[in-house]
Short mmCIF file of C-alpha atoms in Angstrom, two decimals:
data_model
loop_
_atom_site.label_atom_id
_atom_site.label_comp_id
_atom_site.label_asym_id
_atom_site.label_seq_id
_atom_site.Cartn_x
_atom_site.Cartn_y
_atom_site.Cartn_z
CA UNK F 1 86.54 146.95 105.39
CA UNK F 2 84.18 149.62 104.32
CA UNK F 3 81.83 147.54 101.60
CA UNK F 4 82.70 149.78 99.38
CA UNK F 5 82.60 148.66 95.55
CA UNK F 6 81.20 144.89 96.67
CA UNK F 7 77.88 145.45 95.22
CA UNK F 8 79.51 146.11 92.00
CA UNK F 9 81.92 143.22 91.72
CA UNK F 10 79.00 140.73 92.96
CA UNK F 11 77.14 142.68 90.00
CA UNK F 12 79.94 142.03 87.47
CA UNK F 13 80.38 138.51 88.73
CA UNK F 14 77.01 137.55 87.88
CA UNK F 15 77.22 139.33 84.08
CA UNK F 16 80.72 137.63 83.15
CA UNK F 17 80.35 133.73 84.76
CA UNK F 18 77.82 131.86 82.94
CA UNK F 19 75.46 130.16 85.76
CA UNK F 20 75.64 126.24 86.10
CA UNK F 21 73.90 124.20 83.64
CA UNK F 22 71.63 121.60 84.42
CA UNK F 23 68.66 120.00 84.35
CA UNK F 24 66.49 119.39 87.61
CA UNK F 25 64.17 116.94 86.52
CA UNK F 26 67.13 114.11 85.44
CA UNK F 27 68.03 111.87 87.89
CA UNK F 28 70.12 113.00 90.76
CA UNK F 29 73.68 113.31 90.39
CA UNK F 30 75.69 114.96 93.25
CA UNK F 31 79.12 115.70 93.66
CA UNK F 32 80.66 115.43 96.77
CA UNK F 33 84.00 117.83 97.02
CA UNK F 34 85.16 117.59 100.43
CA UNK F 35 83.89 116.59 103.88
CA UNK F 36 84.48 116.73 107.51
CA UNK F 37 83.19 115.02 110.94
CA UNK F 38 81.28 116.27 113.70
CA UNK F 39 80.97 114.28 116.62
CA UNK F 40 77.19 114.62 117.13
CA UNK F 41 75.91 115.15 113.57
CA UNK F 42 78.30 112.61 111.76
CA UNK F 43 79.81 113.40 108.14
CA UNK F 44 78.67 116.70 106.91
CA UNK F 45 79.34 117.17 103.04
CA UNK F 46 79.89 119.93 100.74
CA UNK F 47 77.84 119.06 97.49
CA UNK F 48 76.89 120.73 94.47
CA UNK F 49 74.22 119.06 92.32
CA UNK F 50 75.13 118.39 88.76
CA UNK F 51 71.86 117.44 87.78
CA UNK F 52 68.35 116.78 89.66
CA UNK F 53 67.21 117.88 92.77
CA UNK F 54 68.23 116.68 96.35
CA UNK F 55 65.55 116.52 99.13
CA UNK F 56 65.33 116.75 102.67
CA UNK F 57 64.29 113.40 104.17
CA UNK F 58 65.09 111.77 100.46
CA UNK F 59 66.45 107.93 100.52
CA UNK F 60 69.66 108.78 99.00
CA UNK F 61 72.52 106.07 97.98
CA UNK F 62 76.35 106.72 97.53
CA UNK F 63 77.30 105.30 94.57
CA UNK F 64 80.86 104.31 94.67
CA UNK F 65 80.47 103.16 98.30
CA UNK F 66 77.32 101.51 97.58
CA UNK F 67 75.71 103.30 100.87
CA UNK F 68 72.13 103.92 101.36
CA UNK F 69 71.52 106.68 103.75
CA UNK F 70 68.23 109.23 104.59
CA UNK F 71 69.13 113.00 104.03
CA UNK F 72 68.33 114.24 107.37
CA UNK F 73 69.25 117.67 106.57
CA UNK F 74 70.39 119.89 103.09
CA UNK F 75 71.24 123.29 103.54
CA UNK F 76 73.46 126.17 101.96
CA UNK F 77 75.79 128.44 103.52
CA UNK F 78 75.55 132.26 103.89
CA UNK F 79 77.99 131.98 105.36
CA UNK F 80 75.94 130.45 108.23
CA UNK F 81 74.40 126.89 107.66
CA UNK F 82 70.87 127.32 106.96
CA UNK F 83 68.59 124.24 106.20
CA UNK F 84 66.24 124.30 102.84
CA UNK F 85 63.80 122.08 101.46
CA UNK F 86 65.89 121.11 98.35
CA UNK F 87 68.90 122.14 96.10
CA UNK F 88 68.00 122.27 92.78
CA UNK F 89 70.73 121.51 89.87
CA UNK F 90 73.84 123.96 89.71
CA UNK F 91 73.18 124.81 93.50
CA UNK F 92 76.08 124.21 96.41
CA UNK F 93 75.01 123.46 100.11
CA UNK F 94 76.09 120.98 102.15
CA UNK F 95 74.55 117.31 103.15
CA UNK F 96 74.38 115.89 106.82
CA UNK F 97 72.84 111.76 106.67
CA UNK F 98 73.46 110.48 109.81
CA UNK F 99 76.49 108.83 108.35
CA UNK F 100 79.24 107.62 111.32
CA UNK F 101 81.82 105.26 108.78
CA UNK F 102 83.59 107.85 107.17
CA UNK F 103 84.16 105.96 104.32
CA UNK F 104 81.42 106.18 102.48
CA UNK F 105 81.57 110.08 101.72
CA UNK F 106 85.10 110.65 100.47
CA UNK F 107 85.69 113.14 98.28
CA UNK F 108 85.06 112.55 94.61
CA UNK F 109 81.80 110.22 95.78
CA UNK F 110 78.42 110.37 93.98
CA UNK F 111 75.00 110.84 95.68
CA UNK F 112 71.71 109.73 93.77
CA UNK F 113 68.58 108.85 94.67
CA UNK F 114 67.17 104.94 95.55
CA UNK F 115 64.10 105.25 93.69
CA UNK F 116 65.88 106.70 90.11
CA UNK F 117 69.34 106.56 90.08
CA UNK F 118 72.09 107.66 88.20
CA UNK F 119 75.61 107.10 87.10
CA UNK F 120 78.78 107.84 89.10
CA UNK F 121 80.25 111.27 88.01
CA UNK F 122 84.02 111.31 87.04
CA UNK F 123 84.78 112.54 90.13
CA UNK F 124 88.15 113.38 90.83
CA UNK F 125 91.92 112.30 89.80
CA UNK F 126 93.61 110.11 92.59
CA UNK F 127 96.82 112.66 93.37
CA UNK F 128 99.82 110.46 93.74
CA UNK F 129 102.52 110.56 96.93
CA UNK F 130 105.88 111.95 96.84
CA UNK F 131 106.90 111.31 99.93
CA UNK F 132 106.83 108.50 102.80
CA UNK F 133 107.19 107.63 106.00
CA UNK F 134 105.91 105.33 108.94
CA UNK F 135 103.76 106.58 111.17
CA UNK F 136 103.91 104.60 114.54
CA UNK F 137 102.14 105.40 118.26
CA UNK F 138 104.32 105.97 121.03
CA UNK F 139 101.94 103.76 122.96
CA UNK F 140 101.06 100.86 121.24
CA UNK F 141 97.31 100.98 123.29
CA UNK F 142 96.45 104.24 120.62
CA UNK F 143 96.89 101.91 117.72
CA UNK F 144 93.19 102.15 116.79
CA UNK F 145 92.99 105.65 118.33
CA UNK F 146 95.28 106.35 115.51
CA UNK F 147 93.52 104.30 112.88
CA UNK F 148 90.56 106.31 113.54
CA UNK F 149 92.03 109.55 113.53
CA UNK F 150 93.95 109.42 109.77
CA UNK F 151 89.94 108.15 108.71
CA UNK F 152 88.31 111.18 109.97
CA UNK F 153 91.79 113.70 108.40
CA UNK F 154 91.16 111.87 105.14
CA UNK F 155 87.80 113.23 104.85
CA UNK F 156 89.47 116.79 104.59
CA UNK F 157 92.49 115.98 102.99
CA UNK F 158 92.39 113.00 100.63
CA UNK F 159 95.30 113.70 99.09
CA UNK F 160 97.69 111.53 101.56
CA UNK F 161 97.04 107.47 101.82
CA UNK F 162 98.05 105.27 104.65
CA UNK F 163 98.19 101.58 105.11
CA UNK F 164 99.18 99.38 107.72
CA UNK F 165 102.66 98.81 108.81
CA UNK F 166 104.45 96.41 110.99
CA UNK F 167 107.95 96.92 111.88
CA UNK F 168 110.20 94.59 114.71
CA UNK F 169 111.29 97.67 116.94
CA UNK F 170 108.19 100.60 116.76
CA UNK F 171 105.25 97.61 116.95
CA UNK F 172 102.11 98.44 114.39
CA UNK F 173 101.09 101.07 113.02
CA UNK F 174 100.76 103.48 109.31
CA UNK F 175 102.57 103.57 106.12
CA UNK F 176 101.74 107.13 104.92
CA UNK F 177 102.29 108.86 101.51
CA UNK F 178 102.21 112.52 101.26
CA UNK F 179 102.34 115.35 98.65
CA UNK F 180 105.86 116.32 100.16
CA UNK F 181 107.80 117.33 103.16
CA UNK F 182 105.19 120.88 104.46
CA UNK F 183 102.14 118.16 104.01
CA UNK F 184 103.94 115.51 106.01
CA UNK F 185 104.64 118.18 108.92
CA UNK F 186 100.83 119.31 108.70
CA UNK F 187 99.45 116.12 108.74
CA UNK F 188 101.93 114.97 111.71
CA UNK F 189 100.63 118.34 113.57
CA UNK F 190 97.48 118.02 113.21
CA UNK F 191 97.04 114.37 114.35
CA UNK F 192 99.69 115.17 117.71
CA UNK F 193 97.26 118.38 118.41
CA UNK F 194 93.60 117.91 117.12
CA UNK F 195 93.65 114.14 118.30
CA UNK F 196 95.85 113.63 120.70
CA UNK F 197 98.14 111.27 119.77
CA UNK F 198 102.33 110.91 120.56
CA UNK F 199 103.62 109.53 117.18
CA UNK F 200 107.14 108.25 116.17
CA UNK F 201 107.53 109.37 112.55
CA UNK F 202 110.32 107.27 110.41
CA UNK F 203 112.83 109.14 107.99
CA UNK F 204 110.71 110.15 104.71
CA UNK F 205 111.77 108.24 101.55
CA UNK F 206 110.36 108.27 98.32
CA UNK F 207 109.42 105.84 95.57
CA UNK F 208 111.71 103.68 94.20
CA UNK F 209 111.71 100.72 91.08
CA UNK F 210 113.48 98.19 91.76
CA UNK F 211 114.11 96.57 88.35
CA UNK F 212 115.20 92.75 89.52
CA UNK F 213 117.70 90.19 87.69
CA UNK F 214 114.17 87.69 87.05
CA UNK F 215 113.13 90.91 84.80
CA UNK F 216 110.51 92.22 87.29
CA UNK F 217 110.18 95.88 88.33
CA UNK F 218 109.09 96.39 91.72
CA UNK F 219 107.50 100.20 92.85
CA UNK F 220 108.34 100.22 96.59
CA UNK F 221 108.39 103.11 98.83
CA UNK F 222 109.51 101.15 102.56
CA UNK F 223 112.99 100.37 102.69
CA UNK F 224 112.48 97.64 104.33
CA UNK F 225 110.68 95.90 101.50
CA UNK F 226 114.01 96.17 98.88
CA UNK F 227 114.71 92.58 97.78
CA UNK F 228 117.95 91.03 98.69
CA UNK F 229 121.49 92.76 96.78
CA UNK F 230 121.95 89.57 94.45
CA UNK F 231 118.08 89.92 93.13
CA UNK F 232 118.76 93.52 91.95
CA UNK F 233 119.91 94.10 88.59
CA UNK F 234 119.44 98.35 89.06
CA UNK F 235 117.33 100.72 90.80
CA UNK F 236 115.94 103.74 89.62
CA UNK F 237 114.52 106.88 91.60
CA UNK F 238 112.18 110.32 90.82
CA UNK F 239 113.82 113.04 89.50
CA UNK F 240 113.05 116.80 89.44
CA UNK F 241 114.09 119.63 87.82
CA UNK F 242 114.27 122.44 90.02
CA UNK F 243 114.75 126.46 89.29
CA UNK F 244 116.15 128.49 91.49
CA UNK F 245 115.81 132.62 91.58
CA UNK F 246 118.48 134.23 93.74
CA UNK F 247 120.45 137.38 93.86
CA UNK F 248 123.83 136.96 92.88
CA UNK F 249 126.14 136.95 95.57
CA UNK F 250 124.53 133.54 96.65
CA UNK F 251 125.54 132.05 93.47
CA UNK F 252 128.62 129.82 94.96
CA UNK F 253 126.67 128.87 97.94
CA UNK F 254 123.83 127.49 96.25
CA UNK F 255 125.85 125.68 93.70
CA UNK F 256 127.64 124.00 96.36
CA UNK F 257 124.18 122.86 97.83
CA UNK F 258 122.68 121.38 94.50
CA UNK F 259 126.10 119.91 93.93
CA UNK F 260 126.87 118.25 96.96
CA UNK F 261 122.83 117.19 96.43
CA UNK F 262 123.92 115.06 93.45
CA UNK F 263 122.04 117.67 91.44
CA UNK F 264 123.20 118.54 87.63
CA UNK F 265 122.99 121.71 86.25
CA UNK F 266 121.34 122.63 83.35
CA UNK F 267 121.04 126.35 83.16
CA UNK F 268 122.10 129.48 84.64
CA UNK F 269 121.14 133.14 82.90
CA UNK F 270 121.25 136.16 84.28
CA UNK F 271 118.42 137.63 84.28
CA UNK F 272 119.34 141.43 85.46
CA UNK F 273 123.24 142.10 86.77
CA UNK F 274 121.38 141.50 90.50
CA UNK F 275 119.58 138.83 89.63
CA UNK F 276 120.59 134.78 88.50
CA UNK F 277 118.51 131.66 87.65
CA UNK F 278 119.74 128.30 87.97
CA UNK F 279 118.29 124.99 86.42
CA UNK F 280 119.14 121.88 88.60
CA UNK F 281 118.30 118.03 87.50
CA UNK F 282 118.39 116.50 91.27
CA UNK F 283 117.05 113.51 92.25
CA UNK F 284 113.71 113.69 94.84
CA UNK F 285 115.13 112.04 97.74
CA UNK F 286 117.81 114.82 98.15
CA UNK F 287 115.25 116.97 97.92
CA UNK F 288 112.91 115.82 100.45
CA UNK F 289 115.36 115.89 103.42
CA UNK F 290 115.96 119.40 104.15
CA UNK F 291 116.98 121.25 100.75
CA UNK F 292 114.19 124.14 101.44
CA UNK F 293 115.64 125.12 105.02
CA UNK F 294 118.74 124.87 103.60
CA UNK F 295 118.23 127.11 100.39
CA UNK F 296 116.75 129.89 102.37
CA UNK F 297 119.35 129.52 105.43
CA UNK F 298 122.02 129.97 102.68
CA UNK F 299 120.59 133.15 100.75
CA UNK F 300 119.01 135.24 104.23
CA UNK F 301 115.57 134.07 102.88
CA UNK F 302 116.14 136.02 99.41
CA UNK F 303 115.70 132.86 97.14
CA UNK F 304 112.73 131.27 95.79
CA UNK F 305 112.48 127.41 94.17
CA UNK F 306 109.87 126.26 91.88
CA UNK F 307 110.32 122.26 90.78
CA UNK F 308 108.73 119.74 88.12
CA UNK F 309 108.72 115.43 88.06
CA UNK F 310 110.96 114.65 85.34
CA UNK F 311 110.27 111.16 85.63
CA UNK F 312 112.77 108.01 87.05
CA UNK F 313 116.39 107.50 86.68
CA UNK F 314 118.56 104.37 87.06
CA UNK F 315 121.34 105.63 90.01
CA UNK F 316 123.68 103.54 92.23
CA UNK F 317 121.14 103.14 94.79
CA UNK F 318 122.19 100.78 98.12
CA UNK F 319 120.03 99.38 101.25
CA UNK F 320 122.12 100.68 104.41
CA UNK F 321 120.56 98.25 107.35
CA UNK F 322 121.35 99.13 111.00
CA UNK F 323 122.07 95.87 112.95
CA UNK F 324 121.48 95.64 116.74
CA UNK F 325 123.15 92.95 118.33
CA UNK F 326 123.36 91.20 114.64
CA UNK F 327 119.38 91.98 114.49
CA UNK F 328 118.39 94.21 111.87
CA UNK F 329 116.28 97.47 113.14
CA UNK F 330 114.32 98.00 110.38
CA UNK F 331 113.37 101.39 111.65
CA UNK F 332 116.31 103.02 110.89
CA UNK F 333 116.78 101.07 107.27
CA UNK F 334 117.24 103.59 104.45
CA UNK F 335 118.19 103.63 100.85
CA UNK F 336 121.39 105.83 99.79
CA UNK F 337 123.84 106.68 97.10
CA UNK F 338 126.50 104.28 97.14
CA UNK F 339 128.84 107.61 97.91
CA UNK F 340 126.81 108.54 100.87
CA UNK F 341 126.05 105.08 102.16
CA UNK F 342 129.59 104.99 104.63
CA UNK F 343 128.09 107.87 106.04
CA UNK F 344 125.37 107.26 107.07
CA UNK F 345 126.43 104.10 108.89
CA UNK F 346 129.14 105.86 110.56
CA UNK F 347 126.88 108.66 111.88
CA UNK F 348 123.91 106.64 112.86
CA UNK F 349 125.67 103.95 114.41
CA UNK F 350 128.21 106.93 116.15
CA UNK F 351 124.80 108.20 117.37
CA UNK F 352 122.78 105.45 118.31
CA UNK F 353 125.79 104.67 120.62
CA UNK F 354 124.89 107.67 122.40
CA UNK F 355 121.50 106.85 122.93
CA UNK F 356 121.02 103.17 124.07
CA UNK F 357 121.68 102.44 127.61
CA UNK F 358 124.21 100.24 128.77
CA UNK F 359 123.01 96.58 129.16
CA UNK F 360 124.54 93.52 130.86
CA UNK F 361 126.35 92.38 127.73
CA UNK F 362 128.47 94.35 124.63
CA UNK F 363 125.81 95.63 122.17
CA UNK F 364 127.22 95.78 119.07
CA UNK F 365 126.33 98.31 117.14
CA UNK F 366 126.47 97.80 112.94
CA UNK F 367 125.86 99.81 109.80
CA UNK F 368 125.76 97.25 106.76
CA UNK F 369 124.83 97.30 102.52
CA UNK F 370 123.84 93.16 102.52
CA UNK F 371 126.68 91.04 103.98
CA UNK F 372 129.08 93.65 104.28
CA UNK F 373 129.55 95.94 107.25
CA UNK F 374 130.48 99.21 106.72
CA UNK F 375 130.49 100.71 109.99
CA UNK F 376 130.66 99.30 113.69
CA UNK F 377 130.60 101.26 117.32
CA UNK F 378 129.86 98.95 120.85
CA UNK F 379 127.98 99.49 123.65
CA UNK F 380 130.19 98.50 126.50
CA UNK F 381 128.71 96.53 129.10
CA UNK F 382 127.52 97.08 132.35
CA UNK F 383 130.17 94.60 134.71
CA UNK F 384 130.54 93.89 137.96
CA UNK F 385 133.80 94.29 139.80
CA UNK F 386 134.31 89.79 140.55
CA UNK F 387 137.66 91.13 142.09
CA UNK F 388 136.31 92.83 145.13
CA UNK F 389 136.34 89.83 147.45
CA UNK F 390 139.82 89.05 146.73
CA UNK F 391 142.47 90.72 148.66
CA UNK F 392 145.49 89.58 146.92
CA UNK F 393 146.02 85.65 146.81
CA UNK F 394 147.40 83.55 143.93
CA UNK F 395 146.48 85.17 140.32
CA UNK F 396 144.87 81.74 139.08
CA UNK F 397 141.63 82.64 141.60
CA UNK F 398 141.30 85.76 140.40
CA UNK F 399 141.70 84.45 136.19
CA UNK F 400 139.35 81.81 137.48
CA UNK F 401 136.72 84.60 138.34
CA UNK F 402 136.76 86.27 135.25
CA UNK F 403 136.90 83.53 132.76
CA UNK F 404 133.01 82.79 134.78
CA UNK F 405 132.29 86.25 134.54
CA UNK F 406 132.93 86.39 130.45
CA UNK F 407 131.64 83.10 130.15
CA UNK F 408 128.43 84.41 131.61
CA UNK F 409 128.60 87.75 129.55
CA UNK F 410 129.25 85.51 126.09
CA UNK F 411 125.77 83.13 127.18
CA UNK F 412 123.75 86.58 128.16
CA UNK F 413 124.79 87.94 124.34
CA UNK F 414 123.71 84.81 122.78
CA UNK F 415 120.40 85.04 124.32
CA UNK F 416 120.10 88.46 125.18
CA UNK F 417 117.75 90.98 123.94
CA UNK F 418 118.64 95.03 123.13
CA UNK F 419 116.27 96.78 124.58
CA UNK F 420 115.91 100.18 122.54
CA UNK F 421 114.00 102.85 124.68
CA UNK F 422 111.53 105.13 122.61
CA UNK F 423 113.13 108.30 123.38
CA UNK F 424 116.64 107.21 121.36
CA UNK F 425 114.09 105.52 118.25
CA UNK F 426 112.91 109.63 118.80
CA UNK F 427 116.06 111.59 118.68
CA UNK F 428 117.99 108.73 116.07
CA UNK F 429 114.98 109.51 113.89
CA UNK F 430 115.00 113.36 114.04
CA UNK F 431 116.13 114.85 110.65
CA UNK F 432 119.54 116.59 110.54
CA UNK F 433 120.71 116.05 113.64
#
């Protein structure tokens, strides 16, 4: 707070790390390592110039987007935005072009010059999703209000990808990979508060390879796109080996929660009489749900987890659909171990039950792996008391009145429609409920 000793550490700074090398007189070659959008000024980029020098007012192209844009202004930070003439090579400032599409100044993206240009720098490794999940707008009006939005958050984050998603019951809308479950809650946050949006986020899953009886493997990561049961010949899915640090007396708990995780263990030491690691082999998906809440629920907060990709694993991996009516929701599709899969139907169908109104036919409700089902509740139907005009009289009348009434019910079914309001898609879709 005081200052005191800064002077010295900038001093020692500058007399340990060599300064940048390069030469200012090659052709420009910019880096461009991360961005963000104003509303009035457009894209404003952080650069730092590997070689060359970038001016103010300079016809300037974006290589891998194959952009051509003016520099209106180049500046550096101290820590306030102050506009120069030029950054010269090794220098870091920050680049505003007018530029509205924010595609064309991702991260990783090359700026050089019209007049002498240069080749596109390296740039940077593409990171690669753990995690899925739809990403669908309450509204179906905010479709594009939504498109828009993940645009502008991938210029600060590109480390999540998105394409577009139709699905029967939530309408259109996003097919999102993230880095895992805290970046899928940040980037769900951030698009509800900074943009406004109401969102209906599916279940996470993760990546799967299919490996089919034709001899083709298939990388999917919707549920929804798993091919038919008789097309599969075995499925594998990411793998991690985890660590655990805890203090003892959580040992039994914990074990319980890797084993009933489908995890395998492959170590446990003791690293001091109070203190235990454990090595788990567990397979991502288990993972994902809510293994982290659960760890540090279990141990008062006292344990820590550090994990590494082991790779992909054939397991007895099923499809659980969700029928409505006999028509499949794909929302609430999901792949499970065969051990789990009953339960899964039983619960989701027990609590969709709950949640869809009443309508004028029986809804029935069904969890099924293919052809077979594997769980069933109903929604009763609303009916009308028929009887109510009858006061006594032969018994035939009042058979005669309900056989019209079913008969009625049985057509309705046959053409009828479930209508599922957004609030249950909401709650069914909550995680450990």
């Amino acid at each position: 707070k005081t200052g005191e000793g800064v002077p010295a550490l900038l001093d020692a700074m500058v007399e340990r790390i060599p300064a940048p090398e390069g030469d200012p007189d090659a052709p420009l070659q910019a880096l461009i390592f991360d961005s963000h959008f104003d509303n009035y000024r457009g894209v404003i980029s952080s650069v730092r110039i590997m070689q060359g020098t970038l001016r103010t007012a300079e016809k300037i192209r974006f290589v891998q987007a194959g952009a051509v844009h003016e520099a209106d202004e180049v500046g550096v930070r101290r820590p306030v935005p102050a506009p120069v003439t030029a950054l010269g090579a090794g220098e870091v400032g920050y680049l505003i072009a007018g530029i509205k599409d924010v595609g064309d100044a991702r991260s990783g993206e090359t700026v050089t010059t019209v007049s002498n240009g240069a080749e596109a720098l390296a740039g940077y490794q593409e990171p690669k999703p753990m995690v899925f999940c739809g990403l669908f707008p309450v509204d179906g009006d905010e479709f594009a209000a939504l498109r828009e939005a993940l645009e502008k958050l991938r210029l600060d984050d590109a480390s999540f990808t998105y394409a577009p998603e139709t699905s029967g019951a939530l309408g259109f809308g996003f097919r999102c990979g993230f880095l895992g479950m805290l970046h899928m809650e940040i980037i769900r946050e951030r698009l509800e508060r900074e943009f406004d949006l109401s969102l209906i986020a599916t279940a996470p899953s993760v990546a799967y390879r299919v490996h089919t009886t034709g001899g083709e493997v298939v990388e999917l990561s919707n549920p929804s796109e798993m091919p038919p049961p008789q097309e599969i010949d075995h499925v594998e899915e990411p793998f991690l080996t985890i660590t655990i640090l805890t203090p003892t007396e959580y040992t039994g708990t914990l074990m319980d929660l890797c084993q009933t995780r489908r995890g395998e263990m492959v170590k446990m030491e003791y690293l001091t009489p109070e203190r235990l690691e454990l090595v788990y082999r567990i397979p991502l998906a288990e993972v994902v749900r809510d293994f982290f809440d659960q760890l540090k629920s279990r141990t008062q907060g006292y344990a820590s987890l550090d994990y590494d990709p082991t790779g992909y694993e054939r397991s007895n991996l099923v499809k659980v659909d969700v029928l409505l009516n006999g028509v499949a929701a794909d929302a609430f599709s999901t792949v499970v171990h065969r051990d789990k899969a009953y339960d899964y139907g039983k619960k989701m169908s027990e609590k969709l039950r709950e949640l869809i109104p009443r309508q004028m036919f029986d809804v029935p409700i069904q969890a099924a792996i293919g052809g077979k089902i594997i769980a069933r509740e109903t929604v009763k139907a609303k009916r009308k008391d028929v009887l109510s005009k009858c006061y006594g009289g032969d018994i035939t009348r009042k058979r005669k009145l309900l056989e019209k009434q079913k008969e009625g019910k049985k057509r309705m079914k046959s053409i009828g429609r479930v209508e599922v309001p957004q609030e249950a898609f909401i709650s069914a879709l909550t995680l450990d409920d």
